PDB file of C-alpha atoms in Angstrom:
ATOM      1  CA  UNK X   1      12.819  -6.204  19.767  1.00 63.00           C
ATOM      2  CA  UNK X   2      14.066  -3.509  22.128  1.00 65.00           C
ATOM      3  CA  UNK X   3      15.585  -4.052  25.548  1.00 70.00           C
ATOM      4  CA  UNK X   4      16.924  -1.290  27.758  1.00 74.00           C
ATOM      5  CA  UNK X   5      16.460   1.284  24.998  1.00 70.00           C
ATOM      6  CA  UNK X   6      18.533  -0.726  22.517  1.00 71.00           C
ATOM      7  CA  UNK X   7      16.898  -2.492  19.594  1.00 70.00           C
ATOM      8  CA  UNK X   8      18.071  -5.877  18.382  1.00 75.00           C
ATOM      9  CA  UNK X   9      17.523  -5.955  14.610  1.00 78.00           C
ATOM     10  CA  UNK X  10      16.239  -8.940  12.678  1.00 78.00           C
ATOM     11  CA  UNK X  11      19.031 -10.212  10.383  1.00 76.00           C
ATOM     12  CA  UNK X  12      17.563  -8.552   7.254  1.00 78.00           C
ATOM     13  CA  UNK X  13      17.402  -5.138   8.968  1.00 76.00           C
ATOM     14  CA  UNK X  14      20.405  -3.186  10.165  1.00 70.00           C
ATOM     15  CA  UNK X  15      22.394  -0.022   9.700  1.00 63.00           C
ATOM     16  CA  UNK X  16      20.759   2.133  12.337  1.00 69.00           C
ATOM     17  CA  UNK X  17      19.682   2.029  15.994  1.00 71.00           C
ATOM     18  CA  UNK X  18      16.019   1.980  14.825  1.00 72.00           C
ATOM     19  CA  UNK X  19      16.491  -1.129  12.613  1.00 74.00           C
ATOM     20  CA  UNK X  20      14.984   0.764   9.675  1.00 77.00           C
ATOM     21  CA  UNK X  21      17.563   0.006   6.972  1.00 79.00           C
ATOM     22  CA  UNK X  22      16.949  -3.091   4.875  1.00 78.00           C
ATOM     23  CA  UNK X  23      20.178  -4.941   4.073  1.00 77.00           C
ATOM     24  CA  UNK X  24      19.848  -5.604   0.331  1.00 75.00           C
ATOM     25  CA  UNK X  25      22.104  -8.028  -1.494  1.00 77.00           C
ATOM     26  CA  UNK X  26      23.284  -7.297  -5.031  1.00 79.00           C
ATOM     27  CA  UNK X  27      21.132  -8.873  -7.725  1.00 78.00           C
ATOM     28  CA  UNK X  28      21.618  -9.836 -11.339  1.00 81.00           C
ATOM     29  CA  UNK X  29      20.618  -7.194 -13.877  1.00 79.00           C
ATOM     30  CA  UNK X  30      18.276  -9.679 -15.581  1.00 81.00           C
ATOM     31  CA  UNK X  31      16.447 -10.517 -12.327  1.00 86.00           C
ATOM     32  CA  UNK X  32      13.029  -9.173 -11.395  1.00 89.00           C
ATOM     33  CA  UNK X  33      10.377  -7.895 -13.812  1.00 92.00           C
ATOM     34  CA  UNK X  34      10.826  -5.436 -16.645  1.00 89.00           C
ATOM     35  CA  UNK X  35       8.588  -4.226 -19.422  1.00 88.00           C
ATOM     36  CA  UNK X  36      10.642  -1.801 -21.488  1.00 86.00           C
ATOM     37  CA  UNK X  37       7.524   0.019 -22.705  1.00 87.00           C
ATOM     38  CA  UNK X  38       5.693   0.552 -19.413  1.00 91.00           C
ATOM     39  CA  UNK X  39       6.599   1.737 -15.905  1.00 90.00           C
ATOM     40  CA  UNK X  40       5.818  -0.577 -12.986  1.00 92.00           C
ATOM     41  CA  UNK X  41       5.647  -0.218  -9.221  1.00 88.00           C
ATOM     42  CA  UNK X  42       5.987  -2.560  -6.252  1.00 88.00           C
ATOM     43  CA  UNK X  43       4.850  -6.138  -6.298  1.00 89.00           C
ATOM     44  CA  UNK X  44       4.548  -9.322  -4.271  1.00 89.00           C
ATOM     45  CA  UNK X  45       5.705 -12.808  -5.174  1.00 94.00           C
ATOM     46  CA  UNK X  46       3.885 -15.975  -4.146  1.00 94.00           C
ATOM     47  CA  UNK X  47       4.779 -19.602  -4.908  1.00 94.00           C
ATOM     48  CA  UNK X  48       2.088 -21.789  -6.412  1.00 93.00           C
ATOM     49  CA  UNK X  49       2.583 -25.157  -8.069  1.00 92.00           C
ATOM     50  CA  UNK X  50       6.379 -24.845  -8.205  1.00 94.00           C
ATOM     51  CA  UNK X  51       6.302 -21.496 -10.040  1.00 97.00           C
ATOM     52  CA  UNK X  52       6.636 -17.983  -8.690  1.00 96.00           C
ATOM     53  CA  UNK X  53       3.868 -15.493  -9.430  1.00 96.00           C
ATOM     54  CA  UNK X  54       4.438 -11.741  -9.267  1.00 96.00           C
ATOM     55  CA  UNK X  55       1.588  -9.249  -9.012  1.00 97.00           C
ATOM     56  CA  UNK X  56       2.671  -5.632  -9.588  1.00 96.00           C
ATOM     57  CA  UNK X  57       1.173  -2.272 -10.578  1.00 95.00           C
ATOM     58  CA  UNK X  58       1.988  -1.331 -14.181  1.00 95.00           C
ATOM     59  CA  UNK X  59       1.080   1.883 -15.953  1.00 94.00           C
ATOM     60  CA  UNK X  60      -0.866   1.944 -19.220  1.00 91.00           C
ATOM     61  CA  UNK X  61      -0.267   4.049 -22.333  1.00 90.00           C
ATOM     62  CA  UNK X  62       3.480   4.531 -21.734  1.00 89.00           C
ATOM     63  CA  UNK X  63       2.684   6.803 -18.781  1.00 88.00           C
ATOM     64  CA  UNK X  64       5.063   7.376 -15.891  1.00 87.00           C
ATOM     65  CA  UNK X  65       4.353   6.599 -12.267  1.00 87.00           C
ATOM     66  CA  UNK X  66       2.884  10.076 -11.742  1.00 88.00           C
ATOM     67  CA  UNK X  67      -0.177   8.988 -13.781  1.00 86.00           C
ATOM     68  CA  UNK X  68      -1.020   6.024 -11.551  1.00 87.00           C
ATOM     69  CA  UNK X  69      -4.406   7.500 -10.566  1.00 86.00           C
ATOM     70  CA  UNK X  70      -5.886   6.762 -13.992  1.00 87.00           C
ATOM     71  CA  UNK X  71      -3.402   4.407 -15.654  1.00 90.00           C
ATOM     72  CA  UNK X  72      -2.429   1.786 -13.096  1.00 94.00           C
ATOM     73  CA  UNK X  73      -3.402  -1.843 -13.557  1.00 95.00           C
ATOM     74  CA  UNK X  74      -2.287  -5.019 -11.772  1.00 96.00           C
ATOM     75  CA  UNK X  75      -0.233  -7.370 -13.934  1.00 97.00           C
ATOM     76  CA  UNK X  76       0.646 -11.003 -13.348  1.00 97.00           C
ATOM     77  CA  UNK X  77       4.098 -12.328 -14.296  1.00 97.00           C
ATOM     78  CA  UNK X  78       5.690 -15.756 -13.680  1.00 97.00           C
ATOM     79  CA  UNK X  79       9.174 -17.167 -13.118  1.00 97.00           C
ATOM     80  CA  UNK X  80      10.925 -20.372 -12.115  1.00 96.00           C
ATOM     81  CA  UNK X  81      12.822 -18.562  -9.333  1.00 93.00           C
ATOM     82  CA  UNK X  82      11.628 -16.072  -6.702  1.00 90.00           C
ATOM     83  CA  UNK X  83      14.252 -13.637  -8.038  1.00 89.00           C
ATOM     84  CA  UNK X  84      13.032 -13.955 -11.622  1.00 92.00           C
ATOM     85  CA  UNK X  85      13.390 -13.057 -14.327  1.00 94.00           C
ATOM     86  CA  UNK X  86       9.604 -12.717 -14.496  1.00 95.00           C
ATOM     87  CA  UNK X  87       7.701 -12.886 -17.770  1.00 95.00           C
ATOM     88  CA  UNK X  88       4.402 -11.076 -18.293  1.00 96.00           C
ATOM     89  CA  UNK X  89       1.463 -13.484 -18.314  1.00 97.00           C
ATOM     90  CA  UNK X  90      -1.696 -11.345 -18.167  1.00 97.00           C
ATOM     91  CA  UNK X  91      -3.492  -8.353 -16.699  1.00 95.00           C
ATOM     92  CA  UNK X  92      -4.885  -9.576 -13.382  1.00 95.00           C
ATOM     93  CA  UNK X  93      -6.991  -6.459 -12.642  1.00 95.00           C
ATOM     94  CA  UNK X  94      -7.541  -3.657 -15.168  1.00 95.00           C
ATOM     95  CA  UNK X  95      -7.267   0.067 -14.360  1.00 93.00           C
ATOM     96  CA  UNK X  96      -7.807   1.504 -11.941  1.00 92.00           C
ATOM     97  CA  UNK X  97      -5.931  -0.892  -9.611  1.00 94.00           C
ATOM     98  CA  UNK X  98      -2.728  -0.059  -7.728  1.00 94.00           C
ATOM     99  CA  UNK X  99      -0.373  -1.258  -4.958  1.00 94.00           C
ATOM    100  CA  UNK X 100      -1.315  -4.954  -4.989  1.00 95.00           C
ATOM    101  CA  UNK X 101      -0.418  -7.053  -1.974  1.00 94.00           C
ATOM    102  CA  UNK X 102      -0.978 -10.815  -2.203  1.00 94.00           C
ATOM    103  CA  UNK X 103      -1.142 -13.056   0.867  1.00 93.00           C
ATOM    104  CA  UNK X 104      -1.907 -16.716   1.441  1.00 92.00           C
ATOM    105  CA  UNK X 105      -4.723 -17.370   3.912  1.00 92.00           C
ATOM    106  CA  UNK X 106      -4.503 -20.230   6.450  1.00 92.00           C
ATOM    107  CA  UNK X 107      -6.895 -22.121   4.151  1.00 95.00           C
ATOM    108  CA  UNK X 108      -4.310 -21.978   1.335  1.00 91.00           C
ATOM    109  CA  UNK X 109      -6.324 -19.518  -0.756  1.00 94.00           C
ATOM    110  CA  UNK X 110      -4.614 -16.414  -2.092  1.00 93.00           C
ATOM    111  CA  UNK X 111      -6.114 -12.987  -1.460  1.00 95.00           C
ATOM    112  CA  UNK X 112      -5.137  -9.653  -3.009  1.00 95.00           C
ATOM    113  CA  UNK X 113      -5.482  -6.259  -1.365  1.00 93.00           C
ATOM    114  CA  UNK X 114      -5.147  -3.139  -3.521  1.00 94.00           C
ATOM    115  CA  UNK X 115      -6.235   0.416  -4.128  1.00 92.00           C
ATOM    116  CA  UNK X 116      -9.066   0.694  -6.702  1.00 92.00           C
ATOM    117  CA  UNK X 117     -11.541  -1.803  -8.034  1.00 87.00           C
ATOM    118  CA  UNK X 118     -10.579  -2.393 -11.658  1.00 87.00           C
ATOM    119  CA  UNK X 119     -13.575  -0.559 -13.130  1.00 84.00           C
ATOM    120  CA  UNK X 120     -11.676   2.384 -14.599  1.00 74.00           C
ATOM    121  CA  UNK X 121     -12.927   4.855 -11.989  1.00 54.00           C
ATOM    122  CA  UNK X 122     -10.558   6.684  -9.664  1.00 47.00           C
TER     123      UNK X 122
END
């Protein structure tokens, strides 16, 4: 919200007049999601049935993030806390699928937006 040319930042955003610096808190090294054999990117967490479900892009074949165009798939991981640690559960959408965003609709259903369609084509 800006008034008189001065922006008032939401509490999670600060550090600049444009409110474009996210104020991160330190986290435990074991938190989040890690697969030591594969690179991953992004992700959203949603709560369902008392558990936390993470959907993130993960590369196949030990490829780095630069190979996302042919090797990215959406994985599903679960945890008992929104901070994790998350454990791999399954591949939600096979390659090519990237940048998943999961949202809950007013009906309660979950919907996922992403790049790709999971058919292997770019």
